[in-house]
Amino acid sequence: MKQQFRPIFAFVLLPVLLFCGCKVPLDDRQAVVEVKNQVASLEKTLAESVMVQQALQKQVEDLQRRFDEARDQLLKQDQRIRVLVEEATEGREQRSSREKLVERAEKVVEPRLESSAALPGGAHERLYEDSLTAYRNGDYETSVKLFAAYLRDFPDSSRAANARYWLGESYYSLAQYAQAISEFKRVQSDFPKSPKVPDALLKIAMSFQAIGGFDAARATYAALIQKYPASSSAAKAKKALANFE
């Protein structure tokens, strides 16, 4: 850089000095040295200016980098806030649905109906669907109330066997195994031709096993395999018996 600027500054400064009346003989070494010093000073100033400019550029780049990082963090936080809002909204909707089911259960369970004719047409279907929805949502206490109400008011319904089975499943999910065994046995005794009987026998055995009644569990598994050998429940019973050995 110095080799490029020296001829330029020398060429510019010499006419200026001559114009100002300064006599600079070509053989005057002192004048030449002074010009060189001035050129060197200007070069130094220019170099310092370049360094300052580079430092400023670095600061600008650093600020830009920080700005980009802050923007990315804000975008991530905004996304997290949206997810939390969606989860909160979904939670409120689920709670609202559960409250409606509980309200229906209380309305159905408390006032005992004299007969199925006391309800408008299709009411038993709605009650069954509400009961099953409560079970699928994991609200087993509500499903117990609803299925019990359904069986009380519609004992001759075509879905009575299924309702009795799911009542047993609700008790089983609540770890109330004695009540579960009672309901599953009623599926077997009250609806012997129901396709739910093999499943009920399987759950009877599992309930006995859960409370430590291993002999009763083995006997029930064996009875299931003997009576319903082609059922999927029998296949599960075989695996369960194999684990006993």
C-alpha atoms as one frame of an Amber mdcrd trajectory, in Angstrom:
protein
   0.000   0.000   0.000   2.860   2.390   0.862   4.426   1.940  -2.566   1.117
   2.920  -4.191   0.437   6.061  -2.125   3.944   7.592  -1.952   4.188   8.659
  -5.613   0.659  10.026  -5.492   1.175  12.139  -2.363   4.563  13.319  -3.566
   3.083  14.345  -6.888   0.256  16.240  -5.167   2.234  17.905  -2.385   5.189
  19.175  -4.395   3.144  21.551  -6.611   1.324  22.807  -3.514   4.557  23.626
  -1.773   5.900  25.328  -4.875   2.683  27.319  -5.267   2.965  28.581  -1.692
   6.335  30.077  -2.450   8.395  27.413  -0.789  11.529  26.791  -2.711  12.310
  23.131  -2.797  15.422  22.528  -4.726  15.650  19.048  -6.088  18.926  18.527
  -4.318  17.573  19.733  -1.000  17.514  16.526   0.985  15.821  18.121   3.966
  12.807  19.100   1.882  12.585  15.633   0.430  12.743  14.111   3.894   9.992
  16.457   5.082   7.778  15.473   2.169   8.426  11.816   2.884   7.503  12.353
   6.524   4.273  14.048   5.522   3.469  11.210   3.141   4.218   8.669   5.869
   1.981  10.595   8.290  -0.847  10.613   5.778  -0.353   6.917   5.140  -0.474
   6.268   8.875  -3.651   8.311   9.184  -5.163   6.417   6.288  -4.163   3.081
   7.819  -5.687   4.108  11.138  -8.873   5.120   9.336  -8.985   1.725   7.654
  -8.511   0.013  11.010 -11.291   2.105  12.540 -13.547   1.243   9.618 -12.771
  -2.454  10.010 -13.488  -2.265  13.740 -16.801  -0.543  13.060 -17.644  -3.166
  10.453 -16.887  -5.902  12.972 -19.136  -4.218  15.539 -21.926  -3.966  12.968
 -21.554  -7.656  12.120 -21.571  -8.561  15.821 -24.721  -6.509  16.382 -26.345
  -8.173  13.377 -25.453 -11.603  14.749 -26.918 -10.736  18.161 -30.032  -9.378
  16.499 -30.472 -12.594  14.506 -30.028 -14.709  17.650 -32.543 -12.594  19.571
 -35.011 -12.840  16.689 -34.635 -16.639  16.563 -35.212 -16.880  20.318 -38.321
 -14.721  20.045 -39.653 -16.906  17.234 -39.053 -20.047  19.307 -40.736 -18.495
  22.343 -43.669 -17.407  20.201 -44.018 -20.946  18.882 -43.886 -22.380  22.420
 -46.537 -19.909  23.558 -48.794 -20.960  20.681 -48.342 -24.636  21.582 -49.144
 -23.908  25.239 -52.238 -21.938  24.238 -53.405 -24.799  22.002 -52.798 -27.341
  24.783 -54.653 -25.161  27.280 -57.571 -24.774  24.862 -57.666 -28.517  24.246
 -57.547 -29.162  27.989 -60.488 -26.829  28.571 -62.462 -28.585  25.850 -61.729
 -31.994  27.394 -62.732 -30.763  30.849 -65.913 -29.306  29.395 -66.719 -32.625
  27.705 -66.048 -34.522  30.935 -68.242 -32.136  32.935 -71.077 -32.677  30.474
 -70.755 -36.448  30.820 -70.738 -36.206  34.609 -73.786 -33.957  34.498 -75.608
 -36.463  32.312 -74.592 -39.282  34.623 -75.954 -37.453  37.646 -79.214 -36.726
  35.860 -79.612 -40.353  34.828 -78.404 -42.092  37.994 -80.137 -40.091  40.706
 -83.755 -40.104  39.507 -84.578 -43.776  38.968 -86.750 -44.268  35.897 -89.845
 -46.430  36.132 -89.295 -47.945  32.685 -87.550 -47.385  29.400 -90.713 -45.746
  28.092 -90.029 -42.808  30.399 -87.190 -41.710  28.128 -87.707 -40.338  24.616
 -86.871 -42.557  21.660 -83.161 -43.108  21.106 -82.281 -42.106  24.673 -80.857
 -45.547  25.448 -78.540 -45.237  22.452 -77.283 -41.850  23.628 -76.779 -43.168
  27.139 -74.803 -46.155  25.869 -72.604 -43.952  23.666 -72.008 -41.521  26.539
 -71.045 -44.443  28.771 -68.596 -45.800  26.215 -67.157 -42.332  25.576 -66.496
 -41.872  29.283 -64.682 -45.219  29.387 -62.573 -44.427  26.326 -61.633 -41.067
  27.828 -60.372 -42.822  30.955 -63.170 -41.428  33.129 -63.938 -44.816  34.659
 -65.941 -43.563  37.631 -68.368 -41.834  35.282 -68.533 -44.852  32.981 -69.419
 -47.050  35.990 -72.345 -44.765  36.814 -73.535 -44.526  33.224 -73.283 -48.235
  32.390 -75.009 -49.119  35.678 -77.811 -46.686  34.848 -78.112 -48.142  31.356
 -78.408 -51.706  32.655 -80.882 -50.640  35.307 -83.190 -48.860  32.876 -82.643
 -50.949  29.731 -81.968 -54.517  30.933 -83.499 -56.048  27.805 -81.631 -53.871
  25.331 -79.666 -55.507  22.526 -76.595 -53.831  23.988 -77.146 -55.033  27.532
 -74.475 -57.747  27.262 -71.913 -55.255  25.991 -72.911 -52.741  28.653 -72.443
 -55.387  31.362 -69.026 -56.271  29.952 -67.872 -52.633  29.804 -69.134 -52.084
  33.317 -66.792 -54.894  34.347 -63.985 -53.295  32.347 -64.613 -49.988  34.115
 -64.278 -51.659  37.516 -61.183 -53.514  36.308 -59.588 -50.229  35.193 -60.280
 -48.807  38.656 -58.507 -51.858  40.157 -61.771 -52.835  41.849 -61.257 -56.457
  40.922 -63.960 -58.037  43.087 -66.652 -55.886  41.458 -65.111 -56.568  38.053
 -65.276 -60.347  38.592 -68.922 -60.045  39.625 -69.866 -58.111  36.480 -67.880
 -60.375  34.137 -69.543 -63.447  35.661 -72.925 -61.893  34.964 -71.965 -61.556
  31.308 -71.378 -65.310  31.292 -74.541 -66.198  33.244 -77.026 -63.644  31.858
 -75.825 -63.656  28.252 -74.296 -67.098  27.602 -74.554 -66.707  23.814 -72.947
 -63.266  23.699 -69.650 -62.962  21.798 -68.382 -61.087  24.844 -68.343 -64.240
  26.995 -64.782 -65.336  26.014 -63.495 -61.822  26.748 -65.347 -61.828  30.061
 -63.759 -65.170  31.042 -60.330 -63.811  30.180 -60.897 -60.768  32.379 -62.207
 -62.939  35.218 -58.951 -64.887  35.142 -56.892 -61.690  34.958 -58.805 -60.217
  37.893 -58.170 -63.325  40.002 -54.512 -63.148  39.060 -54.356 -59.461  40.040
 -55.578 -60.200  43.576 -53.367 -63.260  44.016 -55.973 -65.932  43.286 -53.630
 -67.895  41.067 -55.436 -71.244  41.298 -58.735 -69.642  40.272 -56.947 -67.769
  37.500 -55.410 -70.986  36.114 -58.746 -72.776  36.239 -60.516 -69.939  34.430
 -57.825 -69.708  31.752 -58.121 -73.471  31.190 -61.929 -73.310  30.983 -61.703
 -70.506  28.440 -59.293 -72.473  26.251 -61.506 -75.561  26.443 -64.829 -73.834
  25.688 -63.662 -71.253  23.155 -60.452 -72.637  21.625 -60.712 -70.589  18.416
 -61.191 -67.220  20.129 -58.536 -64.543  20.406 -59.116 -64.585  24.167 -58.119
 -68.270  24.242 -54.826 -67.404  22.548 -54.164 -64.814  25.246 -55.112 -67.350
  27.915 -52.539 -69.817  26.555 -49.815 -67.188  26.822 -50.916 -66.344  30.356
 -50.807 -70.010  31.389 -47.351 -70.370  29.870 -46.136 -67.574  32.145 -47.291
 -69.543  35.188 -44.954 -72.416  34.320
